[in-house]
Amino acid sequence: MAESGPSSLPEHVLVDQKEGKSHTIQAGSHLLLQLPSKEVRQVRIDTNPGGKTINLGKFGSFKQSCLVGQPYGLSYEILPDKTLVIMPPTLLEELEETGATNELIVDAGEYVQPLTSDEIEVLKKSGVHFSEIIKKQIETHVNYELKTEYSKDKYRKRKEAKYAPTVISFLV
């Protein structure tokens, strides 16, 4: 493996000439990880990451080596086998203008969202992808179609923050 210092980094690694810092994650790097809950955690990639893992609680864990060589700022999905897959960037979409308002929506607990937390746990344990769980929640939500586009987007993001095993890396 390459020795430390910008001149010994692999050719594909971008280096800030002013500060001599790499724009990719290296063994021994400190970085920030943003969780779906928007919590930010600082982690250090071991100098010999091998099979060592980073544990993010309910969001899962992954091998440190999956981040080595990757650029900062990417979003990753944490897979059950403790690997990462790069997620495509999210695009700002124009929200559809509707005449909908939220004034007629009544929050009636189990009536509005009949999918229970126990049923969601069974789906997660059976390996159902988080996007399918969210889709199922939307399909079974009685008042979802009555919501404004802004409220629908907010609902989806709240569910992603709760169920999506994703992480974003940042340079410290």
PDB file of C-alpha atoms in Angstrom:
ATOM      1  CA  MET A   1       0.000   0.000   0.000  1.00  0.00           C
ATOM      2  CA  ALA A   2       1.064   3.583  -0.541  1.00  0.00           C
ATOM      3  CA  GLU A   3       2.952   5.502   2.115  1.00  0.00           C
ATOM      4  CA  SER A   4       1.430   8.599   3.656  1.00  0.00           C
ATOM      5  CA  GLY A   5       1.711  11.934   1.896  1.00  0.00           C
ATOM      6  CA  PRO A   6       0.138  13.390  -1.254  1.00  0.00           C
ATOM      7  CA  SER A   7       2.947  12.351  -3.591  1.00  0.00           C
ATOM      8  CA  SER A   8       2.512   8.648  -2.786  1.00  0.00           C
ATOM      9  CA  LEU A   9      -1.274   8.472  -3.301  1.00  0.00           C
ATOM     10  CA  PRO A  10      -2.763   6.470  -6.193  1.00  0.00           C
ATOM     11  CA  GLU A  11      -3.208   8.373  -9.446  1.00  0.00           C
ATOM     12  CA  HIS A  12      -7.037   8.555  -9.206  1.00  0.00           C
ATOM     13  CA  VAL A  13      -6.921  10.341  -5.817  1.00  0.00           C
ATOM     14  CA  LEU A  14      -7.504  14.095  -6.007  1.00  0.00           C
ATOM     15  CA  VAL A  15      -5.320  16.185  -3.708  1.00  0.00           C
ATOM     16  CA  ASP A  16      -5.875  19.757  -2.532  1.00  0.00           C
ATOM     17  CA  GLN A  17      -2.562  21.354  -3.520  1.00  0.00           C
ATOM     18  CA  LYS A  18      -2.839  24.115  -0.881  1.00  0.00           C
ATOM     19  CA  GLU A  19      -3.402  21.823   2.112  1.00  0.00           C
ATOM     20  CA  GLY A  20      -2.078  18.523   0.771  1.00  0.00           C
ATOM     21  CA  LYS A  21      -5.339  16.779   1.730  1.00  0.00           C
ATOM     22  CA  SER A  22      -6.851  13.964  -0.276  1.00  0.00           C
ATOM     23  CA  HIS A  23     -10.456  14.238  -1.480  1.00  0.00           C
ATOM     24  CA  THR A  24     -10.915  10.504  -0.969  1.00  0.00           C
ATOM     25  CA  ILE A  25     -11.193   8.556   2.247  1.00  0.00           C
ATOM     26  CA  GLN A  26      -7.914   6.936   3.264  1.00  0.00           C
ATOM     27  CA  ALA A  27      -6.941   4.468   5.978  1.00  0.00           C
ATOM     28  CA  GLY A  28      -6.291   6.506   9.120  1.00  0.00           C
ATOM     29  CA  SER A  29      -8.747   9.253   8.040  1.00  0.00           C
ATOM     30  CA  HIS A  30     -11.176  10.952  10.399  1.00  0.00           C
ATOM     31  CA  LEU A  31     -14.554  11.647   8.839  1.00  0.00           C
ATOM     32  CA  LEU A  32     -18.089  12.649   9.693  1.00  0.00           C
ATOM     33  CA  LEU A  33     -21.028  10.395   8.887  1.00  0.00           C
ATOM     34  CA  GLN A  34     -24.510  11.851   8.606  1.00  0.00           C
ATOM     35  CA  LEU A  35     -27.213   9.351   9.536  1.00  0.00           C
ATOM     36  CA  PRO A  36     -30.782   9.394   8.146  1.00  0.00           C
ATOM     37  CA  SER A  37     -31.882  10.959  11.455  1.00  0.00           C
ATOM     38  CA  LYS A  38     -29.551  13.910  10.571  1.00  0.00           C
ATOM     39  CA  GLU A  39     -27.328  12.993  13.541  1.00  0.00           C
ATOM     40  CA  VAL A  40     -23.639  13.400  12.683  1.00  0.00           C
ATOM     41  CA  ARG A  41     -21.008  11.035  14.082  1.00  0.00           C
ATOM     42  CA  GLN A  42     -17.243  11.355  13.846  1.00  0.00           C
ATOM     43  CA  VAL A  43     -15.414   8.112  13.057  1.00  0.00           C
ATOM     44  CA  ARG A  44     -11.836   7.152  12.299  1.00  0.00           C
ATOM     45  CA  ILE A  45     -10.895   4.625   9.662  1.00  0.00           C
ATOM     46  CA  ASP A  46      -8.241   2.366  11.175  1.00  0.00           C
ATOM     47  CA  THR A  47      -4.808   2.412   9.536  1.00  0.00           C
ATOM     48  CA  ASN A  48      -5.403  -1.276   8.778  1.00  0.00           C
ATOM     49  CA  PRO A  49      -9.224  -1.425   8.310  1.00  0.00           C
ATOM     50  CA  GLY A  50      -9.392  -5.061   7.143  1.00  0.00           C
ATOM     51  CA  GLY A  51     -12.638  -6.567   8.468  1.00  0.00           C
ATOM     52  CA  LYS A  52     -13.205  -3.941  11.180  1.00  0.00           C
ATOM     53  CA  THR A  53     -16.688  -2.458  11.258  1.00  0.00           C
ATOM     54  CA  ILE A  54     -18.382   0.843  11.992  1.00  0.00           C
ATOM     55  CA  ASN A  55     -21.571   0.308  14.022  1.00  0.00           C
ATOM     56  CA  LEU A  56     -24.366   2.854  13.597  1.00  0.00           C
ATOM     57  CA  GLY A  57     -26.926   1.288  15.935  1.00  0.00           C
ATOM     58  CA  LYS A  58     -30.366   0.743  14.421  1.00  0.00           C
ATOM     59  CA  PHE A  59     -29.074   1.858  11.006  1.00  0.00           C
ATOM     60  CA  GLY A  60     -26.682  -1.102  10.828  1.00  0.00           C
ATOM     61  CA  SER A  61     -22.947  -1.566  10.549  1.00  0.00           C
ATOM     62  CA  PHE A  62     -20.488  -1.857   7.692  1.00  0.00           C
ATOM     63  CA  LYS A  63     -16.847  -2.727   7.053  1.00  0.00           C
ATOM     64  CA  GLN A  64     -14.468   0.226   7.295  1.00  0.00           C
ATOM     65  CA  SER A  65     -12.683  -0.968   4.174  1.00  0.00           C
ATOM     66  CA  CYS A  66     -15.827  -0.163   2.115  1.00  0.00           C
ATOM     67  CA  LEU A  67     -15.103   3.558   2.539  1.00  0.00           C
ATOM     68  CA  VAL A  68     -11.369   3.492   1.773  1.00  0.00           C
ATOM     69  CA  GLY A  69     -10.682   5.040  -1.644  1.00  0.00           C
ATOM     70  CA  GLN A  70     -14.181   6.548  -1.949  1.00  0.00           C
ATOM     71  CA  PRO A  71     -14.633  10.313  -2.387  1.00  0.00           C
ATOM     72  CA  TYR A  72     -16.113  12.332   0.469  1.00  0.00           C
ATOM     73  CA  GLY A  73     -19.713  13.503   0.167  1.00  0.00           C
ATOM     74  CA  LEU A  74     -21.296  10.379  -1.295  1.00  0.00           C
ATOM     75  CA  SER A  75     -24.424   8.736   0.098  1.00  0.00           C
ATOM     76  CA  TYR A  76     -24.354   5.010   0.753  1.00  0.00           C
ATOM     77  CA  GLU A  77     -26.912   2.370   1.559  1.00  0.00           C
ATOM     78  CA  ILE A  78     -25.786  -0.111   4.205  1.00  0.00           C
ATOM     79  CA  LEU A  79     -26.470  -3.669   3.033  1.00  0.00           C
ATOM     80  CA  PRO A  80     -27.146  -6.651   5.324  1.00  0.00           C
ATOM     81  CA  ASP A  81     -23.755  -8.203   4.426  1.00  0.00           C
ATOM     82  CA  LYS A  82     -22.038  -5.144   6.009  1.00  0.00           C
ATOM     83  CA  THR A  83     -21.044  -3.643   2.660  1.00  0.00           C
ATOM     84  CA  LEU A  84     -22.021  -0.298   1.159  1.00  0.00           C
ATOM     85  CA  VAL A  85     -23.549   0.593  -2.159  1.00  0.00           C
ATOM     86  CA  ILE A  86     -23.326   4.150  -3.531  1.00  0.00           C
ATOM     87  CA  MET A  87     -26.737   5.773  -3.822  1.00  0.00           C
ATOM     88  CA  PRO A  88     -27.526   8.010  -6.785  1.00  0.00           C
ATOM     89  CA  PRO A  89     -27.685  11.724  -5.951  1.00  0.00           C
ATOM     90  CA  THR A  90     -31.134  13.046  -5.123  1.00  0.00           C
ATOM     91  CA  LEU A  91     -32.410  15.648  -7.523  1.00  0.00           C
ATOM     92  CA  LEU A  92     -34.530  18.596  -6.581  1.00  0.00           C
ATOM     93  CA  GLU A  93     -37.851  17.857  -8.125  1.00  0.00           C
ATOM     94  CA  GLU A  94     -40.507  20.391  -8.853  1.00  0.00           C
ATOM     95  CA  LEU A  95     -43.451  19.629  -6.617  1.00  0.00           C
ATOM     96  CA  GLU A  96     -46.747  19.279  -8.385  1.00  0.00           C
ATOM     97  CA  GLU A  97     -49.084  22.178  -7.719  1.00  0.00           C
ATOM     98  CA  THR A  98     -52.446  20.984  -6.440  1.00  0.00           C
ATOM     99  CA  GLY A  99     -55.426  22.533  -4.766  1.00  0.00           C
ATOM    100  CA  ALA A 100     -55.036  20.123  -1.862  1.00  0.00           C
ATOM    101  CA  THR A 101     -54.920  21.335   1.711  1.00  0.00           C
ATOM    102  CA  ASN A 102     -54.379  19.422   4.931  1.00  0.00           C
ATOM    103  CA  GLU A 103     -57.370  20.954   6.701  1.00  0.00           C
ATOM    104  CA  LEU A 104     -59.671  17.924   6.228  1.00  0.00           C
ATOM    105  CA  ILE A 105     -57.127  15.359   7.426  1.00  0.00           C
ATOM    106  CA  VAL A 106     -57.957  13.743  10.754  1.00  0.00           C
ATOM    107  CA  ASP A 107     -55.189  11.835  12.528  1.00  0.00           C
ATOM    108  CA  ALA A 108     -56.870   8.747  13.962  1.00  0.00           C
ATOM    109  CA  GLY A 109     -53.846   6.589  14.830  1.00  0.00           C
ATOM    110  CA  GLU A 110     -54.215   2.946  13.754  1.00  0.00           C
ATOM    111  CA  TYR A 111     -57.110   3.829  11.444  1.00  0.00           C
ATOM    112  CA  VAL A 112     -54.925   6.135   9.336  1.00  0.00           C
ATOM    113  CA  GLN A 113     -51.821   3.907   9.356  1.00  0.00           C
ATOM    114  CA  PRO A 114     -52.952   0.286   9.802  1.00  0.00           C
ATOM    115  CA  LEU A 115     -49.412  -1.137   9.368  1.00  0.00           C
ATOM    116  CA  THR A 116     -48.196  -1.805  12.923  1.00  0.00           C
ATOM    117  CA  SER A 117     -44.636  -1.476  14.210  1.00  0.00           C
ATOM    118  CA  ASP A 118     -44.589  -5.254  14.791  1.00  0.00           C
ATOM    119  CA  GLU A 119     -45.512  -5.863  11.143  1.00  0.00           C
ATOM    120  CA  ILE A 120     -42.792  -3.439  10.043  1.00  0.00           C
ATOM    121  CA  GLU A 121     -40.209  -5.280  12.189  1.00  0.00           C
ATOM    122  CA  VAL A 122     -41.231  -8.597  10.577  1.00  0.00           C
ATOM    123  CA  LEU A 123     -40.763  -7.035   7.123  1.00  0.00           C
ATOM    124  CA  LYS A 124     -37.319  -5.674   8.082  1.00  0.00           C
ATOM    125  CA  LYS A 125     -36.184  -9.022   9.515  1.00  0.00           C
ATOM    126  CA  SER A 126     -37.392 -10.866   6.428  1.00  0.00           C
ATOM    127  CA  GLY A 127     -35.052  -8.721   4.301  1.00  0.00           C
ATOM    128  CA  VAL A 128     -37.597  -6.410   2.670  1.00  0.00           C
ATOM    129  CA  HIS A 129     -35.818  -3.302   1.339  1.00  0.00           C
ATOM    130  CA  PHE A 130     -36.579  -0.087   3.257  1.00  0.00           C
ATOM    131  CA  SER A 131     -38.058   1.545   0.136  1.00  0.00           C
ATOM    132  CA  GLU A 132     -40.623  -1.271  -0.086  1.00  0.00           C
ATOM    133  CA  ILE A 133     -41.561  -0.803   3.583  1.00  0.00           C
ATOM    134  CA  ILE A 134     -42.107   2.920   3.002  1.00  0.00           C
ATOM    135  CA  LYS A 135     -44.088   2.192  -0.168  1.00  0.00           C
ATOM    136  CA  LYS A 136     -46.289  -0.230   1.792  1.00  0.00           C
ATOM    137  CA  GLN A 137     -46.828   2.417   4.493  1.00  0.00           C
ATOM    138  CA  ILE A 138     -47.861   4.956   1.867  1.00  0.00           C
ATOM    139  CA  GLU A 139     -50.199   2.462   0.166  1.00  0.00           C
ATOM    140  CA  THR A 140     -51.941   1.625   3.443  1.00  0.00           C
ATOM    141  CA  HIS A 141     -52.111   5.232   4.732  1.00  0.00           C
ATOM    142  CA  VAL A 142     -55.792   6.181   4.491  1.00  0.00           C
ATOM    143  CA  ASN A 143     -55.275   9.956   4.189  1.00  0.00           C
ATOM    144  CA  TYR A 144     -52.091   9.999   2.095  1.00  0.00           C
ATOM    145  CA  GLU A 145     -53.813  11.117  -1.107  1.00  0.00           C
ATOM    146  CA  LEU A 146     -55.479  13.992   0.768  1.00  0.00           C
ATOM    147  CA  LYS A 147     -52.097  15.471   1.731  1.00  0.00           C
ATOM    148  CA  THR A 148     -50.461  18.333  -0.145  1.00  0.00           C
ATOM    149  CA  GLU A 149     -47.401  17.479  -2.234  1.00  0.00           C
ATOM    150  CA  TYR A 150     -45.239  19.208   0.363  1.00  0.00           C
ATOM    151  CA  SER A 151     -46.772  17.067   3.147  1.00  0.00           C
ATOM    152  CA  LYS A 152     -46.323  13.888   1.090  1.00  0.00           C
ATOM    153  CA  ASP A 153     -42.648  14.704   0.569  1.00  0.00           C
ATOM    154  CA  LYS A 154     -42.234  15.493   4.275  1.00  0.00           C
ATOM    155  CA  TYR A 155     -43.934  12.176   5.197  1.00  0.00           C
ATOM    156  CA  ARG A 156     -41.614  10.190   2.865  1.00  0.00           C
ATOM    157  CA  LYS A 157     -38.526  11.905   4.271  1.00  0.00           C
ATOM    158  CA  ARG A 158     -39.640  11.236   7.847  1.00  0.00           C
ATOM    159  CA  LYS A 159     -40.091   7.539   7.038  1.00  0.00           C
ATOM    160  CA  GLU A 160     -36.700   7.388   5.275  1.00  0.00           C
ATOM    161  CA  ALA A 161     -35.046   8.920   8.343  1.00  0.00           C
ATOM    162  CA  LYS A 162     -36.636   6.195  10.430  1.00  0.00           C
ATOM    163  CA  TYR A 163     -36.050   3.128   8.250  1.00  0.00           C
ATOM    164  CA  ALA A 164     -33.341   3.839   5.642  1.00  0.00           C
ATOM    165  CA  PRO A 165     -29.931   2.359   6.513  1.00  0.00           C
ATOM    166  CA  THR A 166     -28.021   5.130   4.753  1.00  0.00           C
ATOM    167  CA  VAL A 167     -25.010   7.260   5.573  1.00  0.00           C
ATOM    168  CA  ILE A 168     -23.251  10.282   3.994  1.00  0.00           C
ATOM    169  CA  SER A 169     -19.495  10.822   4.444  1.00  0.00           C
ATOM    170  CA  PHE A 170     -17.875  14.224   5.034  1.00  0.00           C
ATOM    171  CA  LEU A 171     -14.298  15.403   5.413  1.00  0.00           C
ATOM    172  CA  VAL A 172     -13.375  16.504   8.961  1.00  0.00           C
TER     173      VAL A 172
END
